Short mmCIF file of C-alpha atoms in Angstrom, two decimals:
data_model
loop_
_atom_site.label_atom_id
_atom_site.label_comp_id
_atom_site.label_asym_id
_atom_site.label_seq_id
_atom_site.Cartn_x
_atom_site.Cartn_y
_atom_site.Cartn_z
CA MET A 1 -33.78 64.83 12.92
CA ALA A 2 -32.51 62.04 10.77
CA SER A 3 -35.10 59.28 10.68
CA GLY A 4 -34.85 55.90 12.36
CA VAL A 5 -32.00 56.80 14.70
CA LYS A 6 -31.81 54.43 17.62
CA PRO A 7 -28.79 54.06 19.92
CA ARG A 8 -27.94 50.62 21.29
CA VAL A 9 -25.32 49.80 23.89
CA LYS A 10 -24.04 46.61 25.46
CA VAL A 11 -22.33 46.90 28.85
CA PRO A 12 -21.84 44.04 31.34
CA LYS A 13 -24.21 44.34 34.31
CA LYS A 14 -21.36 44.05 36.78
CA ALA A 15 -17.58 43.89 36.97
CA ALA A 16 -14.81 43.58 39.57
CA ALA A 17 -13.41 46.93 40.72
CA GLY A 18 -10.45 47.93 38.55
CA ASP A 19 -11.46 45.57 35.72
CA ALA A 20 -11.29 46.55 32.08
CA ILE A 21 -14.60 45.75 30.40
CA THR A 22 -15.57 45.68 26.75
CA ILE A 23 -18.31 48.05 25.67
CA LYS A 24 -20.12 47.73 22.36
CA THR A 25 -22.15 50.56 20.87
CA LEU A 26 -24.22 50.78 17.73
CA ILE A 27 -26.42 53.54 16.42
CA SER A 28 -28.70 53.18 13.44
CA HIS A 29 -28.01 56.12 11.18
CA LYS A 30 -27.83 56.42 7.42
CA MET A 31 -24.48 58.32 7.51
CA GLU A 32 -25.06 60.16 4.24
CA SER A 33 -21.56 61.02 3.05
CA GLY A 34 -22.28 64.19 1.10
CA GLN A 35 -20.59 62.67 -1.96
CA ARG A 36 -23.66 61.11 -3.55
CA LYS A 37 -26.08 62.66 -6.01
CA ASP A 38 -29.80 62.11 -6.25
CA GLY A 39 -31.72 61.17 -9.42
CA ASP A 40 -31.64 64.77 -10.67
CA GLY A 41 -27.90 65.16 -10.23
CA ASN A 42 -28.11 67.30 -7.10
CA ILE A 43 -25.71 66.55 -4.28
CA ILE A 44 -27.39 64.92 -1.28
CA PRO A 45 -26.23 66.98 1.71
CA ARG A 46 -23.93 65.35 4.21
CA SER A 47 -25.72 64.00 7.27
CA ILE A 48 -23.59 61.93 9.59
CA ILE A 49 -22.86 61.36 13.24
CA ASN A 50 -19.74 63.50 13.64
CA ARG A 51 -18.85 62.85 17.28
CA PHE A 52 -19.29 60.12 19.84
CA THR A 53 -18.40 60.32 23.51
CA CYS A 54 -18.60 58.05 26.52
CA ASP A 55 -18.35 59.25 30.11
CA PHE A 56 -18.19 57.24 33.32
CA ASN A 57 -19.46 59.07 36.41
CA GLY A 58 -18.69 62.36 34.68
CA GLN A 59 -15.18 61.38 33.61
CA ASN A 60 -14.51 61.07 29.91
CA VAL A 61 -13.62 57.58 28.67
CA ILE A 62 -13.52 58.09 24.92
CA ASP A 63 -14.19 60.97 22.54
CA VAL A 64 -14.34 60.05 18.87
CA THR A 65 -14.50 62.25 15.78
CA LEU A 66 -16.28 60.49 12.92
CA GLU A 67 -15.71 61.40 9.30
CA ALA A 68 -17.75 61.09 6.14
CA ALA A 69 -16.32 57.76 4.97
CA ILE A 70 -17.71 55.82 7.92
CA SER A 71 -20.38 53.37 6.90
CA THR A 72 -24.04 53.30 7.80
CA ASN A 73 -25.02 52.27 11.36
CA PRO A 74 -21.62 53.01 12.96
CA TYR A 75 -20.46 50.38 15.44
CA ILE A 76 -17.87 51.35 18.01
CA GLU A 77 -16.31 48.89 20.43
CA PHE A 78 -13.84 49.90 23.13
CA GLU A 79 -12.61 49.02 26.61
CA SER A 80 -13.01 50.95 29.81
CA LEU A 81 -11.67 50.62 33.34
CA VAL A 82 -14.33 50.35 36.03
CA PRO A 83 -12.88 51.68 39.31
CA GLU A 84 -16.25 51.84 41.08
CA ALA A 85 -19.97 51.28 40.60
CA GLY A 86 -21.58 53.93 38.50
CA GLU A 87 -23.11 54.93 35.24
CA PHE A 88 -21.85 55.13 31.68
CA LYS A 89 -23.27 57.91 29.57
CA PHE A 90 -23.08 57.61 25.80
CA THR A 91 -23.64 60.56 23.51
CA TRP A 92 -23.83 60.80 19.72
CA TYR A 93 -23.78 64.19 17.92
CA ASP A 94 -25.58 64.51 14.59
CA ASP A 95 -24.63 66.96 11.82
CA ASP A 96 -28.09 68.48 12.04
CA GLY A 97 -27.51 69.46 15.66
CA ASP A 98 -29.42 66.59 17.26
CA VAL A 99 -27.87 64.82 20.20
CA TYR A 100 -28.79 61.26 21.07
CA ASP A 101 -27.84 59.78 24.41
CA THR A 102 -28.35 56.72 26.54
CA THR A 103 -27.01 55.52 29.87
CA LYS A 104 -26.08 52.16 31.39
CA LYS A 105 -25.45 51.35 35.03
CA ILE A 106 -22.76 48.97 36.17
CA ALA A 107 -22.42 47.36 39.60
CA ILE A 108 -19.32 46.07 41.38
CA GLY A 109 -19.36 42.43 42.34
CA MET B 1 -12.25 26.30 7.14
CA ASN B 2 -11.36 22.68 7.66
CA PHE B 3 -12.66 21.46 4.34
CA LYS B 4 -10.04 18.75 4.12
CA ALA B 5 -11.54 16.98 7.10
CA LEU B 6 -14.98 17.26 5.59
CA THR B 7 -13.80 15.97 2.26
CA ALA B 8 -12.28 13.01 4.03
CA ILE B 9 -15.55 12.29 5.79
CA ALA B 10 -17.37 12.60 2.52
CA LEU B 11 -15.04 10.08 0.91
CA VAL B 12 -15.39 7.64 3.78
CA ALA B 13 -19.14 7.95 3.53
CA GLY B 14 -18.85 7.10 -0.12
CA LEU B 15 -20.53 10.24 -1.35
CA SER B 16 -19.79 11.15 -4.91
CA ALA B 17 -19.17 14.25 -6.96
CA PRO B 18 -20.82 17.31 -5.29
CA LEU B 19 -19.19 16.93 -1.87
CA ALA B 20 -15.83 15.45 -2.74
CA MET B 21 -14.30 18.68 -3.97
CA ALA B 22 -12.40 21.60 -2.60
CA GLY B 23 -14.10 24.27 -0.56
CA GLY B 24 -17.29 22.59 0.62
CA ALA B 25 -19.28 23.58 3.67
CA ASP B 26 -17.23 24.05 6.84
CA ASP B 27 -18.04 22.18 10.04
CA ASP B 28 -18.45 25.05 12.50
CA ASN B 29 -21.31 25.04 14.98
CA MET B 30 -23.78 27.88 15.18
CA VAL B 31 -24.77 28.90 18.69
CA ILE B 32 -26.56 32.22 18.88
CA ASN B 33 -26.12 34.46 21.96
CA GLY B 34 -24.27 31.59 23.59
CA ASP B 35 -27.48 29.66 24.26
CA THR B 36 -29.49 28.89 21.11
CA ASP B 37 -28.14 25.86 19.26
CA MET B 38 -28.99 26.01 15.58
CA THR B 39 -29.48 23.08 13.24
CA THR B 40 -27.47 24.11 10.22
CA LYS B 41 -27.11 20.68 8.65
CA ALA B 42 -29.91 18.18 8.35
CA ALA B 43 -30.87 15.07 6.44
CA ALA B 44 -32.58 16.03 3.19
CA ALA B 45 -36.36 15.77 2.94
CA ALA B 46 -37.79 12.74 1.15
CA HIS B 47 -38.67 14.70 -1.98
CA LEU B 48 -34.96 15.50 -2.48
CA ASP B 49 -34.15 11.82 -2.96
CA GLY B 50 -31.53 11.60 -5.69
CA ALA B 51 -30.81 15.33 -5.58
CA LEU B 52 -29.29 16.02 -2.16
CA ASP B 53 -28.37 13.80 0.78
CA GLU B 54 -27.85 16.58 3.27
CA VAL B 55 -29.19 20.10 3.39
CA ILE B 56 -26.78 22.77 4.61
CA SER B 57 -27.38 26.33 5.71
CA GLY B 58 -25.72 29.05 3.63
CA TRP B 59 -23.97 30.11 6.84
CA HIS B 60 -21.45 27.27 6.35
CA PHE B 61 -20.29 28.73 3.07
CA ARG B 62 -19.42 32.17 4.42
CA SER B 63 -16.12 33.37 5.89
CA ASP B 64 -15.47 33.08 9.63
CA GLU B 65 -15.77 36.86 10.02
CA THR B 66 -19.19 36.94 8.40
CA GLN B 67 -20.31 33.88 10.36
CA GLN B 68 -19.39 35.49 13.66
CA LEU B 69 -21.59 38.51 13.00
CA GLN B 70 -24.60 36.24 13.25
CA LEU B 71 -23.67 34.65 16.56
CA ASP B 72 -24.60 37.59 18.75
CA ASP B 73 -27.72 39.70 18.44
CA PHE B 74 -25.77 42.84 19.21
CA ASP B 75 -23.24 42.15 16.47
CA ASN B 76 -25.92 41.13 13.97
CA PRO B 77 -26.73 44.29 12.01
CA GLY B 78 -30.02 42.73 10.92
CA MET B 79 -31.34 43.14 14.45
CA ILE B 80 -31.48 46.92 13.96
CA PHE B 81 -34.25 46.33 11.46
CA VAL B 82 -35.98 43.89 13.80
CA ASP B 83 -36.07 46.68 16.40
CA LYS B 84 -37.55 48.99 13.81
CA ALA B 85 -40.24 46.48 12.92
CA MET B 86 -41.06 46.09 16.62
CA ASP B 87 -41.97 49.80 16.66
CA THR B 88 -44.11 49.28 13.56
CA TRP B 89 -45.78 46.31 15.26
CA ASN B 90 -46.94 48.55 18.10
CA ALA B 91 -47.96 51.53 15.95
CA ALA B 92 -51.64 51.93 15.00
CA GLU B 93 -52.24 52.45 11.29
CA GLY B 94 -55.11 52.55 8.81
CA THR B 95 -58.79 53.37 9.04
CA GLU B 96 -59.45 50.89 11.85
CA GLY B 97 -56.88 52.56 14.09
CA LYS B 98 -55.38 49.22 14.98
CA ALA B 99 -51.80 48.06 15.40
CA CYS B 100 -50.53 44.52 14.87
CA ALA B 101 -50.16 44.33 18.65
CA ASP B 102 -53.89 44.98 19.24
CA CYS B 103 -54.81 41.53 17.92
CA HIS B 104 -51.55 39.60 18.15
CA ASP B 105 -50.19 40.98 21.45
CA ASP B 106 -46.61 39.97 22.06
CA PRO B 107 -45.06 38.51 18.91
CA ALA B 108 -42.87 36.26 21.08
CA ASP B 109 -46.04 34.25 21.79
CA SER B 110 -48.31 34.87 18.83
CA MET B 111 -45.68 34.56 16.10
CA ALA B 112 -43.59 31.71 17.48
CA GLY B 113 -43.25 28.98 14.86
CA VAL B 114 -44.99 30.99 12.13
CA ARG B 115 -41.98 31.61 9.92
CA ALA B 116 -41.08 27.91 9.85
CA THR B 117 -44.28 26.96 8.02
CA TYR B 118 -44.37 29.66 5.33
CA PRO B 119 -45.09 29.82 2.40
CA LYS B 120 -48.33 28.11 3.29
CA TRP B 121 -51.56 27.08 1.59
CA ASN B 122 -54.47 29.30 2.57
CA GLU B 123 -57.68 27.30 2.18
CA ALA B 124 -60.05 30.28 2.37
CA ALA B 125 -58.17 32.30 -0.23
CA GLY B 126 -57.38 29.27 -2.36
CA GLU B 127 -53.75 30.26 -2.83
CA VAL B 128 -50.28 29.72 -1.43
CA ARG B 129 -49.31 32.68 0.68
CA THR B 130 -45.91 33.94 1.68
CA LEU B 131 -45.45 35.60 5.04
CA GLN B 132 -45.43 39.03 3.42
CA MET B 133 -48.71 38.30 1.63
CA GLN B 134 -50.28 37.24 4.91
CA VAL B 135 -49.08 40.41 6.63
CA ASN B 136 -50.49 42.51 3.81
CA ASP B 137 -53.81 40.65 3.98
CA CYS B 138 -53.97 41.61 7.64
CA ARG B 139 -53.05 45.20 6.88
CA VAL B 140 -55.69 45.63 4.19
CA ASN B 141 -58.58 43.63 5.65
CA GLN B 142 -58.09 44.03 9.40
CA MET B 143 -56.37 47.39 9.75
CA GLY B 144 -57.68 49.23 6.70
CA ALA B 145 -54.10 50.20 5.92
CA GLU B 146 -52.29 50.14 2.61
CA ALA B 147 -50.49 46.99 1.56
CA TRP B 148 -46.73 47.23 1.67
CA LYS B 149 -44.88 46.92 -1.61
CA TYR B 150 -43.43 43.43 -1.96
CA ASP B 151 -39.92 43.20 -0.47
CA ALA B 152 -39.95 46.89 0.43
CA GLY B 153 -37.98 47.90 3.52
CA THR B 154 -40.89 47.93 5.98
CA ALA B 155 -42.24 44.60 4.70
CA VAL B 156 -38.91 42.80 4.93
CA ASP B 157 -38.19 44.28 8.34
CA MET B 158 -41.53 42.97 9.61
CA GLU B 159 -40.80 39.57 8.07
CA ALA B 160 -37.47 39.52 9.93
CA MET B 161 -39.13 40.46 13.21
CA ILE B 162 -41.61 37.61 12.79
CA SER B 163 -38.78 35.26 11.79
CA VAL B 164 -36.84 35.97 14.97
CA GLN B 165 -39.74 34.56 16.99
CA SER B 166 -39.17 31.18 15.29
CA ARG B 167 -35.41 31.24 15.42
CA GLY B 168 -33.93 27.80 15.95
CA MET B 169 -37.13 25.98 15.00
CA PRO B 170 -36.82 23.61 12.03
CA MET B 171 -38.27 24.69 8.71
CA ASN B 172 -41.40 22.64 8.15
CA VAL B 173 -43.14 23.72 4.97
CA ALA B 174 -46.08 21.61 3.80
CA ILE B 175 -45.96 20.60 0.15
CA ASP B 176 -49.06 18.43 -0.07
CA GLY B 177 -52.76 19.26 -0.21
CA GLY B 178 -53.60 22.57 -1.82
CA ALA B 179 -49.95 23.55 -2.03
CA ALA B 180 -49.03 20.61 -4.27
CA ASP B 181 -49.70 22.35 -7.60
CA THR B 182 -47.78 25.48 -6.65
CA TRP B 183 -44.95 23.35 -5.33
CA ALA B 184 -44.73 21.43 -8.61
CA LYS B 185 -44.62 24.71 -10.50
CA GLY B 186 -41.84 25.93 -8.25
CA LYS B 187 -39.91 22.73 -8.79
CA GLU B 188 -40.19 23.13 -12.54
CA LEU B 189 -38.87 26.69 -12.30
CA TYR B 190 -35.98 25.49 -10.15
CA TYR B 191 -34.82 23.10 -12.85
CA THR B 192 -35.55 25.38 -15.83
CA ARG B 193 -32.54 27.01 -17.42
CA THR B 194 -32.92 30.74 -18.00
CA GLY B 195 -31.04 33.58 -19.64
CA GLN B 196 -28.16 33.85 -22.05
CA LEU B 197 -26.04 31.78 -19.69
CA GLU B 198 -28.67 29.05 -19.68
CA LEU B 199 -28.41 28.33 -15.98
CA SER B 200 -31.07 26.88 -13.73
CA CYS B 201 -31.09 27.25 -9.95
CA ALA B 202 -29.98 23.62 -9.77
CA ASN B 203 -26.87 24.15 -11.92
CA CYS B 204 -25.28 26.25 -9.20
CA HIS B 205 -27.07 25.35 -5.98
CA GLU B 206 -27.52 21.61 -6.42
CA ASP B 207 -24.78 20.50 -8.82
CA ASN B 208 -22.05 22.90 -7.71
CA TYR B 209 -22.60 24.07 -4.16
CA GLY B 210 -19.30 24.31 -2.33
CA ASN B 211 -17.54 25.28 -5.55
CA TYR B 212 -16.54 28.79 -6.44
CA ILE B 213 -18.20 30.79 -9.18
CA ARG B 214 -15.44 33.29 -9.68
CA ALA B 215 -14.93 34.74 -6.18
CA ASP B 216 -18.27 33.63 -4.82
CA HIS B 217 -18.64 30.51 -2.73
CA LEU B 218 -21.80 28.77 -3.89
CA SER B 219 -24.20 27.63 -1.20
CA GLN B 220 -27.22 25.39 -1.58
CA GLY B 221 -29.35 28.50 -1.93
CA GLN B 222 -31.41 27.72 1.16
CA THR B 223 -33.98 30.25 2.35
CA ASN B 224 -34.01 29.42 6.08
CA GLY B 225 -31.82 32.47 6.78
CA PHE B 226 -34.05 35.03 5.09
CA PRO B 227 -34.56 37.88 5.40
CA ALA B 228 -30.79 38.15 5.16
CA TYR B 229 -28.66 41.13 6.09
CA ARG B 230 -26.19 41.47 3.25
CA LEU B 231 -22.89 43.23 3.79
CA LYS B 232 -22.97 44.40 0.18
CA ASN B 233 -26.04 46.61 0.63
CA ALA B 234 -26.24 47.00 4.42
CA LYS B 235 -29.92 46.14 4.67
CA LEU B 236 -32.26 43.20 4.96
CA ASN B 237 -33.04 41.41 1.71
CA GLY B 238 -36.15 39.39 0.95
CA VAL B 239 -36.12 36.01 -0.73
CA HIS B 240 -37.78 37.30 -3.89
CA SER B 241 -35.24 40.08 -4.30
CA ARG B 242 -32.51 37.47 -4.00
CA PHE B 243 -34.22 35.27 -6.58
CA LYS B 244 -34.41 38.27 -8.85
CA GLY B 245 -30.69 38.93 -8.46
CA CYS B 246 -29.90 35.31 -9.26
CA VAL B 247 -32.13 35.18 -12.35
CA ARG B 248 -30.66 38.48 -13.51
CA ASP B 249 -27.19 36.99 -13.16
CA THR B 250 -28.16 34.30 -15.67
CA ARG B 251 -28.74 37.27 -18.00
CA ALA B 252 -32.46 36.67 -18.19
CA GLU B 253 -35.46 38.95 -17.91
CA THR B 254 -36.50 38.38 -14.32
CA TYR B 255 -39.85 37.82 -12.66
CA SER B 256 -40.97 40.48 -10.21
CA PRO B 257 -40.86 40.14 -6.43
CA GLY B 258 -44.35 39.04 -5.39
CA SER B 259 -45.10 37.37 -8.73
CA ALA B 260 -46.81 33.97 -8.91
CA GLU B 261 -43.57 32.45 -10.24
CA PHE B 262 -41.48 33.62 -7.30
CA ILE B 263 -44.16 32.58 -4.80
CA ALA B 264 -44.05 29.07 -6.27
CA LEU B 265 -40.26 29.09 -6.28
CA GLU B 266 -40.14 30.32 -2.69
CA LEU B 267 -42.39 27.45 -1.63
CA TYR B 268 -40.26 24.91 -3.45
CA VAL B 269 -36.92 26.24 -2.24
CA ALA B 270 -38.25 26.54 1.32
CA SER B 271 -39.29 22.88 1.15
CA ARG B 272 -35.75 21.97 0.16
CA GLY B 273 -34.64 23.43 3.47
CA ASN B 274 -37.10 21.50 5.63
CA GLY B 275 -35.24 20.48 8.79
CA LEU B 276 -32.87 23.47 8.86
CA ALA B 277 -33.29 25.98 11.68
CA VAL B 278 -34.93 29.30 10.94
CA GLU B 279 -32.07 31.82 11.10
CA GLY B 280 -33.66 35.08 9.98
CA PRO B 281 -32.22 37.62 10.04
CA SER B 282 -29.01 35.93 8.94
CA VAL B 283 -25.82 37.72 7.91
CA ARG B 284 -24.42 37.02 4.48
CA ASN B 285 -22.03 38.74 2.11
#
C-alpha cells in the first residue's frame, strides 16, 4: 500500500429533496507518474490512483479515470442530485490493487 | 486586486515611497471556514519605528485563486499534513513508549497559543528555542525518541499541527530579557547584504514589498503563515528552508536550517510580525 493515503470528503449534512449539492473529495497520495528517475537513474515505477467512483444508494454518480499527469493529492469536486435521504459511497482504486473507501450520510430537510 | 484604491488611501495618509507604488497589498479580508476572522494587517511593533508603519500578511500579496485556497480547511492542501501530524501526535515512539498525547492530551487545549510566542527564550537551557527545537527536546528527553531533522517533513507537519491550534491569535514574540542578544543578532543578519547580488532581507521585504521582482510579487516576508504550503513543491515548508531559499537567491552560500544564524533570524522576523494572526498552515505560491 502506498504510504500516507487518507481519503477526505465534504458533503453537506442535509439537503432538500431533488437538490443538486456540491461534493468535494481529496485523497492524499503521492501520484508517482512513472516518468521520474531515482538517484541511480532507474525509473521509479508508476503508482497512482487510477479510478475514482461515487455511488449514492447503490446508483453510480460519477466514475472517473485518472491518468499519470494528475498531480499529487488529487482533488475532485462535482455535483450530485439528492432525490432522497441516503448514503454516498466514495471509492479510490490504487495502481497497486488497494482500494480505499469512505461513506457519508445525507438527510433530507 | 484593487491596488488603486489602496494607493489612494496611502497618498491621503501621507505615506511615502514604499506604499505609493503599483501593486501593493490588496484589501481583501481573510475569514477562515466562514467563522474565524484573521488579522492580516496590523500596526507595526514599536521596534519597527522608522522601518514599517503597518505589517501585512504575505496573503495579501498572492493572487485571488491562491488566497481562496486558504479560506477553507478542506481546500487548504496544508491541512492534509496537519492530519498526518495528528496521527503522529497520538503514536507512541521511543524508549519510554510515550506519545505526545500521553502528556499533552488534546492539542486543541494544550497547544493553544503556543505558536504565537515562538521562537522563545528558554531560561533553563539558556537559549532561544524555535518550536521545532522544543518538540525535539521533548522527543529526546521525554520520549527517548530520535530528534527529527530540522525542517524535515515530519517536523514541519508537527509544527503546522501545533500552529493550527493558535490560528487567529496575534503573534506575540518576546524580544527582551534573555532573547535580546539573539534578537539583535537576527536584526543584524536581516540588514546584512549577502551574496553576489548583495541583497539583504530588507532590500526586498522592507524597501520594496509590493513591487515585483521579475514575476514575483514581493511581500514583507512575514513568518506568521508558516509552515506554508507552497504550490511550487506541494508540501509544507519551514521558515528556515524559506530563509535558505532566499539567501541562495542572493547567490550566497547559505546557512543551514536549524543553525544559530537562522534561529536568530527567525526570532527577529517573527518579532516584525507581532500583531498579525497566526495563519499556519498558509497557502502560498
